[in-house]
Amino acid sequence: MIMDFHRLLPELYGNNSCTHNAHLLCHMSKFVRLWGPLWTQSTFDFESKHGHLKHLFHGKHHIIKQLLFNVDISMTLQLLRPKLVEIEDDKTIAFLSRRAPRANMNCIGNHVYTLGVIKQAKLTSQQCRVIHLVSARVFFRLYILC
């Protein structure tokens, strides 16, 4: 009956009623079979993690890429933190410690991150001759996790 209700939900209440919580109804009977009555279980830990996850992406496009990027950033920053505290100022450490998604951080390679806005810069003629490029990407900070 729960599966029938879930299938009819958009028709009965509109597409806006098709939420994550409505989807969880489909799994309720399995959890009752596994762990007993629902009133004996707490969902606080699950809801807490759900709240954290929803801050790791914005919009409706490339959600998996955004989630993976933000999880990778968090893990990388935890590994880099002892070194960063020694070399960075308090303002930068505070920025890196925020729990919000890193809007000004970009992954440009495997465990290579930039901090700040990436700018395209025109090189001088001498620089062009040395590296055989006309332009380059310029970063405020560049961190490489080794």
PDB file of C-alpha atoms in Angstrom:
ATOM      1  CA  MET A   1       0.000   0.000   0.000  1.00  0.00           C
ATOM      2  CA  ILE A   2       2.886   2.344   0.721  1.00  0.00           C
ATOM      3  CA  MET A   3       4.332   1.720  -2.744  1.00  0.00           C
ATOM      4  CA  ASP A   4       0.926   2.404  -4.326  1.00  0.00           C
ATOM      5  CA  PHE A   5       0.638   5.632  -2.340  1.00  0.00           C
ATOM      6  CA  HIS A   6       4.148   6.701  -3.398  1.00  0.00           C
ATOM      7  CA  ARG A   7       3.365   5.963  -7.056  1.00  0.00           C
ATOM      8  CA  LEU A   8       0.136   8.001  -6.881  1.00  0.00           C
ATOM      9  CA  LEU A   9       1.649  10.865  -4.875  1.00  0.00           C
ATOM     10  CA  PRO A  10       2.246  13.246  -7.837  1.00  0.00           C
ATOM     11  CA  GLU A  11      -1.277  12.642  -9.136  1.00  0.00           C
ATOM     12  CA  LEU A  12      -2.887  13.129  -5.714  1.00  0.00           C
ATOM     13  CA  TYR A  13      -0.823  16.042  -4.365  1.00  0.00           C
ATOM     14  CA  GLY A  14       1.211  17.396  -7.303  1.00  0.00           C
ATOM     15  CA  ASN A  15       4.871  17.069  -8.294  1.00  0.00           C
ATOM     16  CA  ASN A  16       6.002  19.292  -5.391  1.00  0.00           C
ATOM     17  CA  SER A  17       4.971  16.534  -2.986  1.00  0.00           C
ATOM     18  CA  CYS A  18       7.643  14.200  -4.434  1.00  0.00           C
ATOM     19  CA  THR A  19      10.266  14.956  -1.797  1.00  0.00           C
ATOM     20  CA  HIS A  20      13.101  12.961  -0.290  1.00  0.00           C
ATOM     21  CA  ASN A  21      10.985  12.273   2.802  1.00  0.00           C
ATOM     22  CA  ALA A  22       8.174  10.932   0.609  1.00  0.00           C
ATOM     23  CA  HIS A  23      10.702   8.597  -1.051  1.00  0.00           C
ATOM     24  CA  LEU A  24      11.831   7.336   2.362  1.00  0.00           C
ATOM     25  CA  LEU A  25       8.334   5.917   2.851  1.00  0.00           C
ATOM     26  CA  CYS A  26       9.235   3.249   0.283  1.00  0.00           C
ATOM     27  CA  HIS A  27      11.945   1.929   2.624  1.00  0.00           C
ATOM     28  CA  MET A  28       9.981   2.047   5.871  1.00  0.00           C
ATOM     29  CA  SER A  29       8.691  -1.540   5.802  1.00  0.00           C
ATOM     30  CA  LYS A  30      12.231  -2.870   5.241  1.00  0.00           C
ATOM     31  CA  PHE A  31      13.512  -0.953   8.278  1.00  0.00           C
ATOM     32  CA  VAL A  32      10.645  -2.232  10.432  1.00  0.00           C
ATOM     33  CA  ARG A  33      11.522  -5.804   9.433  1.00  0.00           C
ATOM     34  CA  LEU A  34      15.221  -5.174  10.196  1.00  0.00           C
ATOM     35  CA  TRP A  35      15.021  -3.168  13.428  1.00  0.00           C
ATOM     36  CA  GLY A  36      11.490  -3.372  14.799  1.00  0.00           C
ATOM     37  CA  PRO A  37       8.868  -0.658  15.371  1.00  0.00           C
ATOM     38  CA  LEU A  38       9.678   2.841  14.125  1.00  0.00           C
ATOM     39  CA  TRP A  39       8.992   4.386  17.523  1.00  0.00           C
ATOM     40  CA  THR A  40      12.065   2.546  18.887  1.00  0.00           C
ATOM     41  CA  GLN A  41      14.411   4.211  16.400  1.00  0.00           C
ATOM     42  CA  SER A  42      15.859   7.712  16.317  1.00  0.00           C
ATOM     43  CA  THR A  43      16.323   9.546  13.025  1.00  0.00           C
ATOM     44  CA  PHE A  44      18.317  12.412  14.520  1.00  0.00           C
ATOM     45  CA  ASP A  45      21.685  11.176  13.232  1.00  0.00           C
ATOM     46  CA  PHE A  46      20.293  10.565   9.741  1.00  0.00           C
ATOM     47  CA  GLU A  47      18.584  13.973   9.634  1.00  0.00           C
ATOM     48  CA  SER A  48      21.758  15.652  10.868  1.00  0.00           C
ATOM     49  CA  LYS A  49      23.820  14.103   8.067  1.00  0.00           C
ATOM     50  CA  HIS A  50      21.064  14.893   5.568  1.00  0.00           C
ATOM     51  CA  GLY A  51      21.269  18.546   6.650  1.00  0.00           C
ATOM     52  CA  HIS A  52      25.036  18.529   6.138  1.00  0.00           C
ATOM     53  CA  LEU A  53      24.736  16.927   2.688  1.00  0.00           C
ATOM     54  CA  LYS A  54      22.257  19.478   1.388  1.00  0.00           C
ATOM     55  CA  HIS A  55      24.865  22.224   1.882  1.00  0.00           C
ATOM     56  CA  LEU A  56      27.384  20.442  -0.342  1.00  0.00           C
ATOM     57  CA  PHE A  57      25.671  21.290  -3.631  1.00  0.00           C
ATOM     58  CA  HIS A  58      23.636  24.056  -5.231  1.00  0.00           C
ATOM     59  CA  GLY A  59      21.253  23.968  -8.146  1.00  0.00           C
ATOM     60  CA  LYS A  60      20.068  20.957 -10.096  1.00  0.00           C
ATOM     61  CA  HIS A  61      23.034  20.258 -12.371  1.00  0.00           C
ATOM     62  CA  HIS A  62      26.228  18.244 -11.759  1.00  0.00           C
ATOM     63  CA  ILE A  63      25.151  17.280  -8.216  1.00  0.00           C
ATOM     64  CA  ILE A  64      27.407  14.208  -8.007  1.00  0.00           C
ATOM     65  CA  LYS A  65      30.406  16.234  -9.217  1.00  0.00           C
ATOM     66  CA  GLN A  66      29.673  18.956  -6.625  1.00  0.00           C
ATOM     67  CA  LEU A  67      29.269  16.414  -3.803  1.00  0.00           C
ATOM     68  CA  LEU A  68      32.497  14.607  -4.674  1.00  0.00           C
ATOM     69  CA  PHE A  69      34.385  17.890  -5.023  1.00  0.00           C
ATOM     70  CA  ASN A  70      33.237  19.172  -1.629  1.00  0.00           C
ATOM     71  CA  VAL A  71      33.913  15.874   0.147  1.00  0.00           C
ATOM     72  CA  ASP A  72      37.375  15.745  -1.455  1.00  0.00           C
ATOM     73  CA  ILE A  73      38.035  19.369  -0.447  1.00  0.00           C
ATOM     74  CA  SER A  74      37.026  18.670   3.162  1.00  0.00           C
ATOM     75  CA  MET A  75      39.243  15.600   3.408  1.00  0.00           C
ATOM     76  CA  THR A  76      42.168  17.363   1.727  1.00  0.00           C
ATOM     77  CA  LEU A  77      41.890  20.393   4.008  1.00  0.00           C
ATOM     78  CA  GLN A  78      41.908  18.141   7.067  1.00  0.00           C
ATOM     79  CA  LEU A  79      45.192  16.648   5.860  1.00  0.00           C
ATOM     80  CA  LEU A  80      46.668  20.055   4.958  1.00  0.00           C
ATOM     81  CA  ARG A  81      45.508  21.915   8.084  1.00  0.00           C
ATOM     82  CA  PRO A  82      48.637  21.391  10.243  1.00  0.00           C
ATOM     83  CA  LYS A  83      50.858  22.774   7.454  1.00  0.00           C
ATOM     84  CA  LEU A  84      48.463  25.599   6.577  1.00  0.00           C
ATOM     85  CA  VAL A  85      48.290  26.838  10.181  1.00  0.00           C
ATOM     86  CA  GLU A  86      52.053  27.342  10.078  1.00  0.00           C
ATOM     87  CA  ILE A  87      52.197  29.262   6.781  1.00  0.00           C
ATOM     88  CA  GLU A  88      48.831  31.048   6.354  1.00  0.00           C
ATOM     89  CA  ASP A  89      47.332  34.044   8.123  1.00  0.00           C
ATOM     90  CA  ASP A  90      44.261  33.826  10.404  1.00  0.00           C
ATOM     91  CA  LYS A  91      41.924  35.185   7.711  1.00  0.00           C
ATOM     92  CA  THR A  92      42.844  32.403   5.269  1.00  0.00           C
ATOM     93  CA  ILE A  93      42.553  29.703   7.958  1.00  0.00           C
ATOM     94  CA  ALA A  94      39.106  31.039   8.920  1.00  0.00           C
ATOM     95  CA  PHE A  95      38.034  30.930   5.265  1.00  0.00           C
ATOM     96  CA  LEU A  96      39.249  27.354   4.873  1.00  0.00           C
ATOM     97  CA  SER A  97      37.577  26.273   8.131  1.00  0.00           C
ATOM     98  CA  ARG A  98      34.040  27.267   7.130  1.00  0.00           C
ATOM     99  CA  ARG A  99      31.628  24.369   6.807  1.00  0.00           C
ATOM    100  CA  ALA A 100      29.918  25.914   3.782  1.00  0.00           C
ATOM    101  CA  PRO A 101      30.907  24.733   0.307  1.00  0.00           C
ATOM    102  CA  ARG A 102      34.147  26.237  -0.900  1.00  0.00           C
ATOM    103  CA  ALA A 103      32.738  28.657  -3.502  1.00  0.00           C
ATOM    104  CA  ASN A 104      36.174  30.146  -4.234  1.00  0.00           C
ATOM    105  CA  MET A 105      38.017  26.848  -4.410  1.00  0.00           C
ATOM    106  CA  ASN A 106      38.494  24.891  -7.612  1.00  0.00           C
ATOM    107  CA  CYS A 107      39.958  21.488  -8.316  1.00  0.00           C
ATOM    108  CA  ILE A 108      42.305  21.752 -11.301  1.00  0.00           C
ATOM    109  CA  GLY A 109      43.913  18.329 -11.032  1.00  0.00           C
ATOM    110  CA  ASN A 110      44.190  15.267  -8.839  1.00  0.00           C
ATOM    111  CA  HIS A 111      44.447  16.771  -5.330  1.00  0.00           C
ATOM    112  CA  VAL A 112      45.393  20.184  -6.778  1.00  0.00           C
ATOM    113  CA  TYR A 113      43.217  23.073  -5.610  1.00  0.00           C
ATOM    114  CA  THR A 114      43.183  26.795  -6.164  1.00  0.00           C
ATOM    115  CA  LEU A 115      41.968  29.339  -3.647  1.00  0.00           C
ATOM    116  CA  GLY A 116      40.337  32.482  -4.976  1.00  0.00           C
ATOM    117  CA  VAL A 117      39.175  33.444  -8.435  1.00  0.00           C
ATOM    118  CA  ILE A 118      41.064  31.977 -11.388  1.00  0.00           C
ATOM    119  CA  LYS A 119      42.059  34.740 -13.793  1.00  0.00           C
ATOM    120  CA  GLN A 120      43.311  34.466 -17.334  1.00  0.00           C
ATOM    121  CA  ALA A 121      46.430  36.615 -17.717  1.00  0.00           C
ATOM    122  CA  LYS A 122      48.219  37.712 -20.862  1.00  0.00           C
ATOM    123  CA  LEU A 123      51.914  36.925 -20.673  1.00  0.00           C
ATOM    124  CA  THR A 124      54.722  39.255 -21.617  1.00  0.00           C
ATOM    125  CA  SER A 125      56.573  38.521 -24.856  1.00  0.00           C
ATOM    126  CA  GLN A 126      59.564  37.231 -22.886  1.00  0.00           C
ATOM    127  CA  GLN A 127      57.359  34.838 -20.852  1.00  0.00           C
ATOM    128  CA  CYS A 128      55.670  33.649 -24.071  1.00  0.00           C
ATOM    129  CA  ARG A 129      59.045  32.730 -25.583  1.00  0.00           C
ATOM    130  CA  VAL A 130      60.119  30.791 -22.492  1.00  0.00           C
ATOM    131  CA  ILE A 131      56.985  28.678 -22.010  1.00  0.00           C
ATOM    132  CA  HIS A 132      55.549  28.810 -25.551  1.00  0.00           C
ATOM    133  CA  LEU A 133      52.108  30.045 -24.409  1.00  0.00           C
ATOM    134  CA  VAL A 134      50.207  33.276 -25.024  1.00  0.00           C
ATOM    135  CA  SER A 135      48.170  33.234 -21.792  1.00  0.00           C
ATOM    136  CA  ALA A 136      48.172  31.508 -18.420  1.00  0.00           C
ATOM    137  CA  ARG A 137      45.831  30.887 -15.504  1.00  0.00           C
ATOM    138  CA  VAL A 138      46.734  32.931 -12.430  1.00  0.00           C
ATOM    139  CA  PHE A 139      45.863  31.835  -8.875  1.00  0.00           C
ATOM    140  CA  PHE A 140      45.783  33.603  -5.524  1.00  0.00           C
ATOM    141  CA  ARG A 141      46.884  30.386  -3.804  1.00  0.00           C
ATOM    142  CA  LEU A 142      47.667  26.942  -5.169  1.00  0.00           C
ATOM    143  CA  TYR A 143      47.774  23.859  -2.928  1.00  0.00           C
ATOM    144  CA  ILE A 144      49.049  20.489  -4.004  1.00  0.00           C
ATOM    145  CA  LEU A 145      48.442  17.516  -1.744  1.00  0.00           C
ATOM    146  CA  CYS A 146      51.380  15.136  -1.977  1.00  0.00           C
TER     147      CYS A 146
END
